[in-house]
XYZ file of C-alpha atoms in Angstrom:
561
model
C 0.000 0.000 0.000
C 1.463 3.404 -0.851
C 2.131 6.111 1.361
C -0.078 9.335 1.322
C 1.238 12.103 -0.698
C 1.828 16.202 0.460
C -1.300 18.119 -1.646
C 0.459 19.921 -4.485
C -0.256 23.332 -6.345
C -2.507 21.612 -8.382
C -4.557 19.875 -5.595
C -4.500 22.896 -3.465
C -5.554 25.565 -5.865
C -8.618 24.243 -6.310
C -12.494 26.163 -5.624
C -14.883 23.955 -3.402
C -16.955 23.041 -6.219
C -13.692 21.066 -7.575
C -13.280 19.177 -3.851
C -13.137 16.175 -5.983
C -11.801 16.731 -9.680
C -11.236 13.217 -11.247
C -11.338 11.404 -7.827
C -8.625 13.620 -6.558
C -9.218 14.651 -2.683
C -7.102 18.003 -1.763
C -4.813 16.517 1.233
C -3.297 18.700 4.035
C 0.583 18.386 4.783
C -0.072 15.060 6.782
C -1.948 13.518 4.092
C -5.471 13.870 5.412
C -8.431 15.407 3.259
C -8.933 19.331 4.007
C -11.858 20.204 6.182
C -14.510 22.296 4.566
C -13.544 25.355 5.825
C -9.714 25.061 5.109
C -11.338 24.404 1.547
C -12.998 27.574 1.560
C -9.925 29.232 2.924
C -7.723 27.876 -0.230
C -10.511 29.270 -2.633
C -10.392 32.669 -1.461
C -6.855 32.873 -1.585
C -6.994 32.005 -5.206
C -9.614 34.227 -5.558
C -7.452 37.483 -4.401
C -4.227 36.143 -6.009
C -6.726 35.489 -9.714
C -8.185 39.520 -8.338
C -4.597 40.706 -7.820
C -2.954 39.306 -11.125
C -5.926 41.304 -12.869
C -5.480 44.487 -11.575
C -1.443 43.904 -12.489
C -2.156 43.519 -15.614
C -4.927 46.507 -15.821
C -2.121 48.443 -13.733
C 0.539 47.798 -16.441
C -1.936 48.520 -19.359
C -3.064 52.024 -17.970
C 1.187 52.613 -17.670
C 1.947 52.037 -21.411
C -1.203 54.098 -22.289
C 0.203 57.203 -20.107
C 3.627 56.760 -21.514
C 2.359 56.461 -25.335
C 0.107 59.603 -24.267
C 3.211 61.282 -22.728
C 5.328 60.741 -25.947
C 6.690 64.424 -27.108
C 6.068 64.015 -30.610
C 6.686 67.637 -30.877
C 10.300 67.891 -29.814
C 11.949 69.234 -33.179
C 9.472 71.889 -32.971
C 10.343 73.960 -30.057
C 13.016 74.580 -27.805
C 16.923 76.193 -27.438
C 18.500 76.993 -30.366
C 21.945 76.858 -31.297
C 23.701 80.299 -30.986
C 23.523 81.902 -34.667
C 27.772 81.724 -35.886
C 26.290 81.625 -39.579
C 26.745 78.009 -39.303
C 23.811 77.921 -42.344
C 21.787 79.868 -44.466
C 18.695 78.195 -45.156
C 17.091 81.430 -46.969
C 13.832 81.196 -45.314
C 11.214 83.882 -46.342
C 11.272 86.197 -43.503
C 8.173 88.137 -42.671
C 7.975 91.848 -41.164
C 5.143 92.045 -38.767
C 4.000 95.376 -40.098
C 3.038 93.981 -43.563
C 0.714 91.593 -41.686
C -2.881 91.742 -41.245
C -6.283 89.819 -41.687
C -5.505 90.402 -45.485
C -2.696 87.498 -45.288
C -5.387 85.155 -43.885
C -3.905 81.118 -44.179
C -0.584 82.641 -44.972
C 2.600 80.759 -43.596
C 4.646 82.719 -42.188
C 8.141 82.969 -40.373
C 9.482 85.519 -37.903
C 12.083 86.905 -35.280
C 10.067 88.788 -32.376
C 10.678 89.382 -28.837
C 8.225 87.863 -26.345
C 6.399 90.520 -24.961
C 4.631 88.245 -22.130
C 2.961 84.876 -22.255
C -0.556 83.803 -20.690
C -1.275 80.012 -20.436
C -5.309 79.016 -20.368
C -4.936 75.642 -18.609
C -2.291 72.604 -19.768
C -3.628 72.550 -23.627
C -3.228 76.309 -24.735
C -1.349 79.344 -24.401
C -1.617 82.937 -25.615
C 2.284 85.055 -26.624
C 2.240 88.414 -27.467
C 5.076 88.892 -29.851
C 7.162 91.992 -30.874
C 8.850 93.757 -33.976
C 9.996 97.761 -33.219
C 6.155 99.471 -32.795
C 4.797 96.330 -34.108
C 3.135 93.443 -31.770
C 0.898 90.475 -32.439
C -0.996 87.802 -30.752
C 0.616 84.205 -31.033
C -1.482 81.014 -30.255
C 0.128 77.665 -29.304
C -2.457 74.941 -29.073
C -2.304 71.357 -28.580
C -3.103 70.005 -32.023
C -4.163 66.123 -32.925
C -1.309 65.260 -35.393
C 1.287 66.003 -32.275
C 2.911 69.021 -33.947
C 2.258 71.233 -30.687
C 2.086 68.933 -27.948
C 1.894 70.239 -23.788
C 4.588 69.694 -23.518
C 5.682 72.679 -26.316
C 2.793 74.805 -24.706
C 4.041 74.010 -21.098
C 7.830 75.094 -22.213
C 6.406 78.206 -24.348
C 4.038 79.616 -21.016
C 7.607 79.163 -18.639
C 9.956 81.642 -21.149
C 10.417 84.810 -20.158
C 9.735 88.635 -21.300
C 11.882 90.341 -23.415
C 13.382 87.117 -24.714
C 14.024 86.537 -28.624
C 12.300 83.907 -30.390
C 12.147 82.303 -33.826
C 8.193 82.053 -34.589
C 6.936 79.649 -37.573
C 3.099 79.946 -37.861
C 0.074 80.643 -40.240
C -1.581 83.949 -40.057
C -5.739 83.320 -38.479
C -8.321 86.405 -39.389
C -10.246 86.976 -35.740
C -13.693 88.172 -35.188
C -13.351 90.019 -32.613
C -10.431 92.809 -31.803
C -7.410 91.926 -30.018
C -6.501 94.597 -28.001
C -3.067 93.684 -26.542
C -1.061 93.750 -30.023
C -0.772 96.509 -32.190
C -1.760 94.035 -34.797
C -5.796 94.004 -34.007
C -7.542 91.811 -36.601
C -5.165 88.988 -37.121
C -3.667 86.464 -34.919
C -0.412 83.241 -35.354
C -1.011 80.259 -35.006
C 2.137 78.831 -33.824
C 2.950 75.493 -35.018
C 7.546 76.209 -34.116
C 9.031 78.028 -31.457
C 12.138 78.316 -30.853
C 14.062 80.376 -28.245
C 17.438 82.382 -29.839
C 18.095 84.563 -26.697
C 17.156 84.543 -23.095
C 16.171 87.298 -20.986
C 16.809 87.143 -17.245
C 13.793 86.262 -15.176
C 13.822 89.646 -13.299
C 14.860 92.838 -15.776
C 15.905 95.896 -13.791
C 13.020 97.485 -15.066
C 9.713 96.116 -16.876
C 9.063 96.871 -19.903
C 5.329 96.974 -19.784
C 5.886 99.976 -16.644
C 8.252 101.849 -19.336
C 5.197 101.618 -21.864
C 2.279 102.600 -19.921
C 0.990 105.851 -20.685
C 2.023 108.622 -18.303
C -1.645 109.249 -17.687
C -2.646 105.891 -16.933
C -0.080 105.668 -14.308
C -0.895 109.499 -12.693
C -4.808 108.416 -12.509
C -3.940 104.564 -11.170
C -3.358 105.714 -7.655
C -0.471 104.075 -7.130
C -1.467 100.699 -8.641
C 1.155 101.278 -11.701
C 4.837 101.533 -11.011
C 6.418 104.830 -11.909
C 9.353 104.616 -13.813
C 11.900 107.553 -13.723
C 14.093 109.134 -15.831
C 17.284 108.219 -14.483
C 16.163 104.664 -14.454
C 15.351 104.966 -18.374
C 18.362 106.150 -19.056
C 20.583 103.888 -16.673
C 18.851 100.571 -18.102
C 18.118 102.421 -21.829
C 18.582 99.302 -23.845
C 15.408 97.896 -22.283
C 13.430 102.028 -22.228
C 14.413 102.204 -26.319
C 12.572 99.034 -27.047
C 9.093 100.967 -25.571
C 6.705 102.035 -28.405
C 7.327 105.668 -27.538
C 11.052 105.422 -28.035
C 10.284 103.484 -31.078
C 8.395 106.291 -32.610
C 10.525 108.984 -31.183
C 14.270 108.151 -32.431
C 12.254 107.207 -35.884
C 11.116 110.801 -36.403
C 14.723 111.960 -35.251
C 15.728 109.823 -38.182
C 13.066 111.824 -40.382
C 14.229 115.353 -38.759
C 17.652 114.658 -40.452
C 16.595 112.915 -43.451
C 14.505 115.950 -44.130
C 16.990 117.982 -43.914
C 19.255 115.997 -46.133
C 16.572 116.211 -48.810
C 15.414 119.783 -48.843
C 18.875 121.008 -48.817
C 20.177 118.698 -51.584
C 17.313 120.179 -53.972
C 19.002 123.173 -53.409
C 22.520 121.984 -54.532
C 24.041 122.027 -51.327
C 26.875 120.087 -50.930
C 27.567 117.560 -47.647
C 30.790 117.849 -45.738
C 31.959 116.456 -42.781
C 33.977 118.969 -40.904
C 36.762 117.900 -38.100
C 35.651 117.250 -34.329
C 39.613 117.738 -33.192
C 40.829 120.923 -33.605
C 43.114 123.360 -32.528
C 41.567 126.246 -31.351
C 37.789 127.055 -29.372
C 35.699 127.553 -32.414
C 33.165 129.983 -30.326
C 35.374 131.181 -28.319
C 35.160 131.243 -24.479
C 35.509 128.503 -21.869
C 33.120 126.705 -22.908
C 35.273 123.712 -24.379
C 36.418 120.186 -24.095
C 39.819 120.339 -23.883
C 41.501 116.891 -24.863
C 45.768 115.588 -25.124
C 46.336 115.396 -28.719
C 49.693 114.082 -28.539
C 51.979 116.421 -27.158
C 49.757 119.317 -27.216
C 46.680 120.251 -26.913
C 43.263 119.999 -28.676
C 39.619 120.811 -28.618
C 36.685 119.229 -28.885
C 34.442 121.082 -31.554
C 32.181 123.383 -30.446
C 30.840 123.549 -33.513
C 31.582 123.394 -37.707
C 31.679 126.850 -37.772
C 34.912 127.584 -38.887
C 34.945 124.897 -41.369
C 31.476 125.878 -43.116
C 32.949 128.984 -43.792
C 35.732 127.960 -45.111
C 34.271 125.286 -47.427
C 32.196 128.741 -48.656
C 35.606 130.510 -49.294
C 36.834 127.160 -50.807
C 34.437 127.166 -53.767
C 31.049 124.832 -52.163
C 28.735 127.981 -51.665
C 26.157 125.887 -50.210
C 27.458 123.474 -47.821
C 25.942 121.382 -45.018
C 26.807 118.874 -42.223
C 24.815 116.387 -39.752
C 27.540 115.776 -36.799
C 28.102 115.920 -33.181
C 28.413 119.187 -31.152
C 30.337 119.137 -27.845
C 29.551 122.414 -25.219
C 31.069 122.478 -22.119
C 28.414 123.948 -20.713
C 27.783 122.680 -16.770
C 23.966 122.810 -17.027
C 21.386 120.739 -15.833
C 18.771 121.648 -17.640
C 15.677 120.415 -19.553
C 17.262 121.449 -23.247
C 20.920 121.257 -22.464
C 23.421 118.102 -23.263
C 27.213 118.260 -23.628
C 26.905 116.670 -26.472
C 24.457 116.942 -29.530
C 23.390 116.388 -32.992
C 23.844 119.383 -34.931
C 22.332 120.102 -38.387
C 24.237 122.807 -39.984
C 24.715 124.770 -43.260
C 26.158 127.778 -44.450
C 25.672 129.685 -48.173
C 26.548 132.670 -49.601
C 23.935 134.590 -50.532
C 23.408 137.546 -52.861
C 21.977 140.730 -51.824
C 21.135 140.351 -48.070
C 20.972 138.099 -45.084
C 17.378 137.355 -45.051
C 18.037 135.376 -47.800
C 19.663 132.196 -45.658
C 17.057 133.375 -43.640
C 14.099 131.962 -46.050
C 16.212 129.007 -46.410
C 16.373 128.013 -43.297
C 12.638 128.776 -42.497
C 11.622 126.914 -45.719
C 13.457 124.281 -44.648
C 12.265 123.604 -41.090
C 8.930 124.040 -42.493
C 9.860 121.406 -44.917
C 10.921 119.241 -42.030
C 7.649 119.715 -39.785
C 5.139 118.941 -42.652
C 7.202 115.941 -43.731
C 6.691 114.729 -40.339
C 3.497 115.496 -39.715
C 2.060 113.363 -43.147
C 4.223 110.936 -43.686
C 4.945 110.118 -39.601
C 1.548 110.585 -38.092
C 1.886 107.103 -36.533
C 4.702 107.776 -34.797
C 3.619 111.144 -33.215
C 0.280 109.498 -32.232
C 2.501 107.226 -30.449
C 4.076 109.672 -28.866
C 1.082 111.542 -27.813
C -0.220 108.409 -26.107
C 2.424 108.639 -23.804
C 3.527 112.918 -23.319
C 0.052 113.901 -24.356
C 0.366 117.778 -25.825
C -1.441 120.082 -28.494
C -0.298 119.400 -31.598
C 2.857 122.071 -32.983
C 0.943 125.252 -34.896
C 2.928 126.526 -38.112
C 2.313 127.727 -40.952
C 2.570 126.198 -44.023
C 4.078 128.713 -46.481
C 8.068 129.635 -44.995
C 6.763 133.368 -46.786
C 4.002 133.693 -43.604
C 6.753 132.655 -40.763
C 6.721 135.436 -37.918
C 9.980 137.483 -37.820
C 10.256 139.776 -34.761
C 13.132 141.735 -33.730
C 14.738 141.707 -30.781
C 13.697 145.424 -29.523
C 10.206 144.745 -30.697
C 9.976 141.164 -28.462
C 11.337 142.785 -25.743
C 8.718 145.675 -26.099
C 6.030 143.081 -25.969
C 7.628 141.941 -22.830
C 7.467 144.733 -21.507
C 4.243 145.328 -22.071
C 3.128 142.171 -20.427
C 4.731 143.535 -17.225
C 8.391 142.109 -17.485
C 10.195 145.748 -17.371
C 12.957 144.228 -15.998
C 14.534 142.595 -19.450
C 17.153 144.536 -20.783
C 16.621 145.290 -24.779
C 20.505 144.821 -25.102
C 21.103 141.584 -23.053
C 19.776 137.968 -23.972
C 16.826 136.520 -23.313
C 16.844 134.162 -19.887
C 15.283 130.675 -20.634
C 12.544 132.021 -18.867
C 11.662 135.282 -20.838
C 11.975 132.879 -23.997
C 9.015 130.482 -23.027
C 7.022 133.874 -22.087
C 7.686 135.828 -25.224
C 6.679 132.188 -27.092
C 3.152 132.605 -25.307
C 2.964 136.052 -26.241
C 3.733 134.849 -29.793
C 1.217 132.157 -29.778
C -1.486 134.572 -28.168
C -0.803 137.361 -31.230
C -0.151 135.170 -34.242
C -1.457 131.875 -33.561
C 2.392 129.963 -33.883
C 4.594 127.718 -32.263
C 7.138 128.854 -34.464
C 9.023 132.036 -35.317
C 12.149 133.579 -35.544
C 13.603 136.251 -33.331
C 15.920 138.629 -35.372
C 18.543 141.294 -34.788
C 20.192 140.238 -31.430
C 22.240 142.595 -29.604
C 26.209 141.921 -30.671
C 27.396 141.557 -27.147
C 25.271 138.324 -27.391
C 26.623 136.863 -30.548
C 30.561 135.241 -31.209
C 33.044 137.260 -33.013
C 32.246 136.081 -36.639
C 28.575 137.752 -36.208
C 28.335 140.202 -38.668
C 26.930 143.837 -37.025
C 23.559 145.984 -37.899
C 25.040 148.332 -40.254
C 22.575 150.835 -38.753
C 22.932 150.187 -35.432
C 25.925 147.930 -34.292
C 24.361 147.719 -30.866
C 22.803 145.035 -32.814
C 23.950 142.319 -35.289
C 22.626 140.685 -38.202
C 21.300 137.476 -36.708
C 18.590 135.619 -35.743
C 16.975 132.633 -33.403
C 14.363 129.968 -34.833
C 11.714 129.422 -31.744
C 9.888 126.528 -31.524
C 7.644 126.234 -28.226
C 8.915 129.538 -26.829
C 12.600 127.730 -27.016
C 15.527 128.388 -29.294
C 16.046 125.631 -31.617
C 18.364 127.729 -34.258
C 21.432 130.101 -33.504
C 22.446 131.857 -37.080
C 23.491 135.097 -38.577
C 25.451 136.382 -41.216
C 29.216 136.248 -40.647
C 31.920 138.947 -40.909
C 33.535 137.891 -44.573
C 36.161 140.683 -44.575
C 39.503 139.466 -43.145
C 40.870 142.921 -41.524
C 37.655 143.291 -40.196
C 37.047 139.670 -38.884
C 40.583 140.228 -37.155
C 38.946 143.612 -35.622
C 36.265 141.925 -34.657
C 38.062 139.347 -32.806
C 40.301 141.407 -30.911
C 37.328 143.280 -29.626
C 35.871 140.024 -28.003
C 39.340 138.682 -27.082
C 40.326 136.533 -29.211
C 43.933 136.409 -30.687
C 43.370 135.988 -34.872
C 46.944 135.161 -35.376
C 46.590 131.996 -32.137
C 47.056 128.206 -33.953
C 43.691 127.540 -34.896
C 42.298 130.937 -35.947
C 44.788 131.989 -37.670
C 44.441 129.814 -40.951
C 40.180 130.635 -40.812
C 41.228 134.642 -40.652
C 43.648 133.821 -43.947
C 40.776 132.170 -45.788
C 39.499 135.238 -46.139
C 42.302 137.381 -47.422
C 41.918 135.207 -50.788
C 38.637 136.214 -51.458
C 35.098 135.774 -49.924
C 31.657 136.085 -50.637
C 28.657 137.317 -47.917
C 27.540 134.224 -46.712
C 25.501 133.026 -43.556
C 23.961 129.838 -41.945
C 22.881 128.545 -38.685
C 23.315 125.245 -36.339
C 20.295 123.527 -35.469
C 20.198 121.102 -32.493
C 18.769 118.271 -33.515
C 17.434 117.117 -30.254
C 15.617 120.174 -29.318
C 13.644 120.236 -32.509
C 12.412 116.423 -31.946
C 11.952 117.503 -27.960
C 9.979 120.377 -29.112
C 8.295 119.120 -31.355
C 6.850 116.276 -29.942
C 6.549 118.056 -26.272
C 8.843 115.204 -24.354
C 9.812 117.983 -21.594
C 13.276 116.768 -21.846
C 15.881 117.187 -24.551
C 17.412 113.582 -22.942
C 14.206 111.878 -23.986
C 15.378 112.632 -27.697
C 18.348 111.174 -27.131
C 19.631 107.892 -27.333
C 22.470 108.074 -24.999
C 22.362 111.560 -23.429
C 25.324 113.146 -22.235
C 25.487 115.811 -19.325
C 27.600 117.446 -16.804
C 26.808 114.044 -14.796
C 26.194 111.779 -17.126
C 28.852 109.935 -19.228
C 27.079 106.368 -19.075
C 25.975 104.075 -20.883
């Protein structure tokens, strides 16, 4: 008789309706048949381990689904680009953002922008606004069925920061209904790249969207908008020059000298551009840069003065420059900078003064209608942000409003200031006043001031041959300010000299002495002016400070950035 045998896996996984399965009795470890309960026992167990394998196996299913779901399909279409070393030129077509609106509907386009901010609307979508110069538009990045923008890409594209530079691919998507946050209103991208070609830093030491805001907006939020100042414009400027105000500003400086350029050239003037080193004060006085110029000394130019003249003695009759000015002046004023722009010219003329005179006032004139059609985007820019009453001038140069001297300090007077002196110049303050009394009479923002006393004017200033208390020169006003110094210069050599010895200057001194021998070979009557470039756009546009029209401003304390 055989011994009884252990129960196995196969007797002892059994349910209690299989007690018996083909005679075979489920046997404990000492070989005796399990009890009914231990039976029941063993079929629950394999119950929870048959429960347990299941949910394993639903467990591992559910995993593979999540990671095929998780699967970045979109990985070559976003992300850190290589730094640009002209590794390749693909010669993609390249779109401007002001050339696009709901007319380019469908279009594919590609673009550099900076991100102006980002604004995710849960885990599948994310709003951009994107910028070119004045120009912004809305970017979409939504996660699309074929896998081309995936969360992940909308995830990355919500985390990058403002002000960074990115590398947009896209199709252009007519919209319904206005955006208001881009300058670009009835068209939106639909981003389908993204790529990031330069980072900005988290926290900028100023944000941008505080350097855009209106003026106004921030006086009436009560303190809910952050002021930003001046100095901190100027100390972080790279970041205040990208603001649509700057944007518009610095492009009608542009237009201020291309103006210029073109009404001048019409009139066969000739460009030149004169030395900035030189070896004598070309205005005379102290106030000059003095630099080493190897083992002497030099100055920085004060102006082209000299040099215009010259060029008029040389032959070029008509002659004009666009250059930098450098005044050692130690004010800290609204319209004064060390250094400027200066549009000059200088012509000889035929009969009288007056005639450079016309010039110069059909110029200007030239220069404030050209901006005012062809730029009236930019100045409504501008007015967004230094809100002011638009410039009043006429529109023929024959209707501009020439007062002398005597006679605008007679209206002065007149208005109560008895204390200005009809042979002394005009404090900034008396300026601005006799602009309003200007602007009150003949309905102008712009006139010239003639016949200022000599003691006013540098040596070169030719004097009123009926009274040489006065001179023959003049001052172009804009806004009550002086945007315009000019006159007709002395031409005859032994008088020059004269001249020059009266104010103190020493003709036959290293510098001077070659400009007084110009004109012992022969000169005609000639006369110009120097325009400050600056102060016309500051005026102009009513900024309230000549640094605002600069780019980087220089003062008695500032000589950075």
């Amino acid at each position: 008789m055989s011994s009884p045998q252990p129960p196995t896996e196969a007797t002892t996984n059994l349910s209690i309706k299989d007690e018996k399965p083909d005679g075979v009795i489920p046997l404990d470890a000492e070989g005796k048949p399990l009890s009914k309960s231990a039976l029941k026992k063993l079929a629950k167990e394999k119950e929870k381990a048959e429960k347990a394998a299941k949910r394993k196996e639903e467990e591992e299913r559910a995993k593979a689904a999540r990671e095929a779901a998780n699967v970045d399909h979109a990985t070559e279409n976003y992300g850190p680009q290589q730094m640009n070393q002209s590794q390749t030129r693909p010669n993609l077509n390249y779109t401007w953002l002001a050339n696009i609106s709901a007319a380019n509907d469908g279009e594919d386009i590609i673009f550099r922008a900076r991100l102006e901010n980002t604004r995710a609307q849960g885990a599948k979508m994310c709003f951009v606004v994107l910028r070119q110069g004045m120009d912004s538009v809305q970017g979409l990045l939504a996660v699309s069925a074929d896998g081309k923008v995936s969360k992940q890409m909308v995830k990355w594209a919500a985390s990058l920061s403002s002000e960074s530079i990115v590398l947009v691919h896209g199709r252009v998507a007519k919209v319904t209904e206005e955006i208001k946050s881009a300058t670009i209103g009835d068209a939106e991208i639909h981003i389908s790249k993204l790529y990031l070609l330069s980072e900005a830093p988290e926290k900028l030491p100023m944000l941008y969207e505080d350097a855009n805001r209106p003026a106004k907006v921030v006086e009436e939020s009560e303190g809910k908008f952050a002021t930003v100042s001046l100095a901190t414009r100027l100390d972080n400027r790279t970041i205040d020059l990208r603001t649509l105000a700057n944007q518009a500003i610095f492009r009608i400086s542009s237009a201020v000298g291309m103006l210029f350029r073109e009404y001048l050239f019409n009139l066969d003037f000739v460009e030149f551009h004169t030395p900035k080193l030189i070896a004598a004060a070309s205005e005379g006085g102290a106030n000059v840069f003095k630099v080493t110029y190897f083992n002497r000394d030099a100055f920085l130019a004060q102006s082209p003065q000299l040099y215009k003249q010259m060029l008029v003695v040389g032959g070029f009759e008509r002659v004009m420059e666009i250059g930098p000015v450098f005044r050692a002046e130690n004010s800290q004023t609204h319209r004064h900078m060390t250094e400027f722009t200066g549009l000059d010219m200088e012509m000889a003329f035929n009969e009288h003064y007056h005639e450079v005179m016309e010039i110069l006032a059909g110029m200007l004139i030239h220069v404030f209608q050209g901006l005012r059609t062809k730029f009236k985007k930019e100045i409504d820019i501008v007015r967004q942000q230094f809100p002011i009453e638009e410039f009043k001038f006429p529109n023929n140069p024959k209707d501009v409003v020439v007062v002398k001297f005597k006679d605008g300090v007679k209206m002065l007077h007149e208005a109560g200031h008895t204390e200005v002196s009809p042979t002394e110049d005009l404090s900034t303050e008396m300026e601005r006043t006799l602009g309003k009394l200007v602007l009150e009479k003949y309905d102008t923002d712009f006139y010239i001031l003639d016949k200022f006393p000599s003691s006013v004017r540098p040596f070169y200033t030719m004097p009123d041959p009926e009274d040489p208390t006065y001179s023959n020169s003049y001052d172009f006003m804009m806004r009550g300010e002086e945007i315009l110094s000019g006159a007709q210069r002395v031409h005859d050599a032994n008088f020059l000299s004269e001249q020059m010895k009266k104010f103190g200057v020493d003709p036959e001194q290293p510098g001077l002495g070659d400009y007084v021998q110009s004109f012992r070979n022969g000169a005609p009557p000639h006369a110009g002016g120097g325009i400050g470039l600056e102060r016309v756009v500051f005026l102009f546009l009513g900024l309230g400070n000549i640094r605002r029209a600069s780019a980087f401003p220089r003062d008695p304390i500032r000589l950075r950035p």
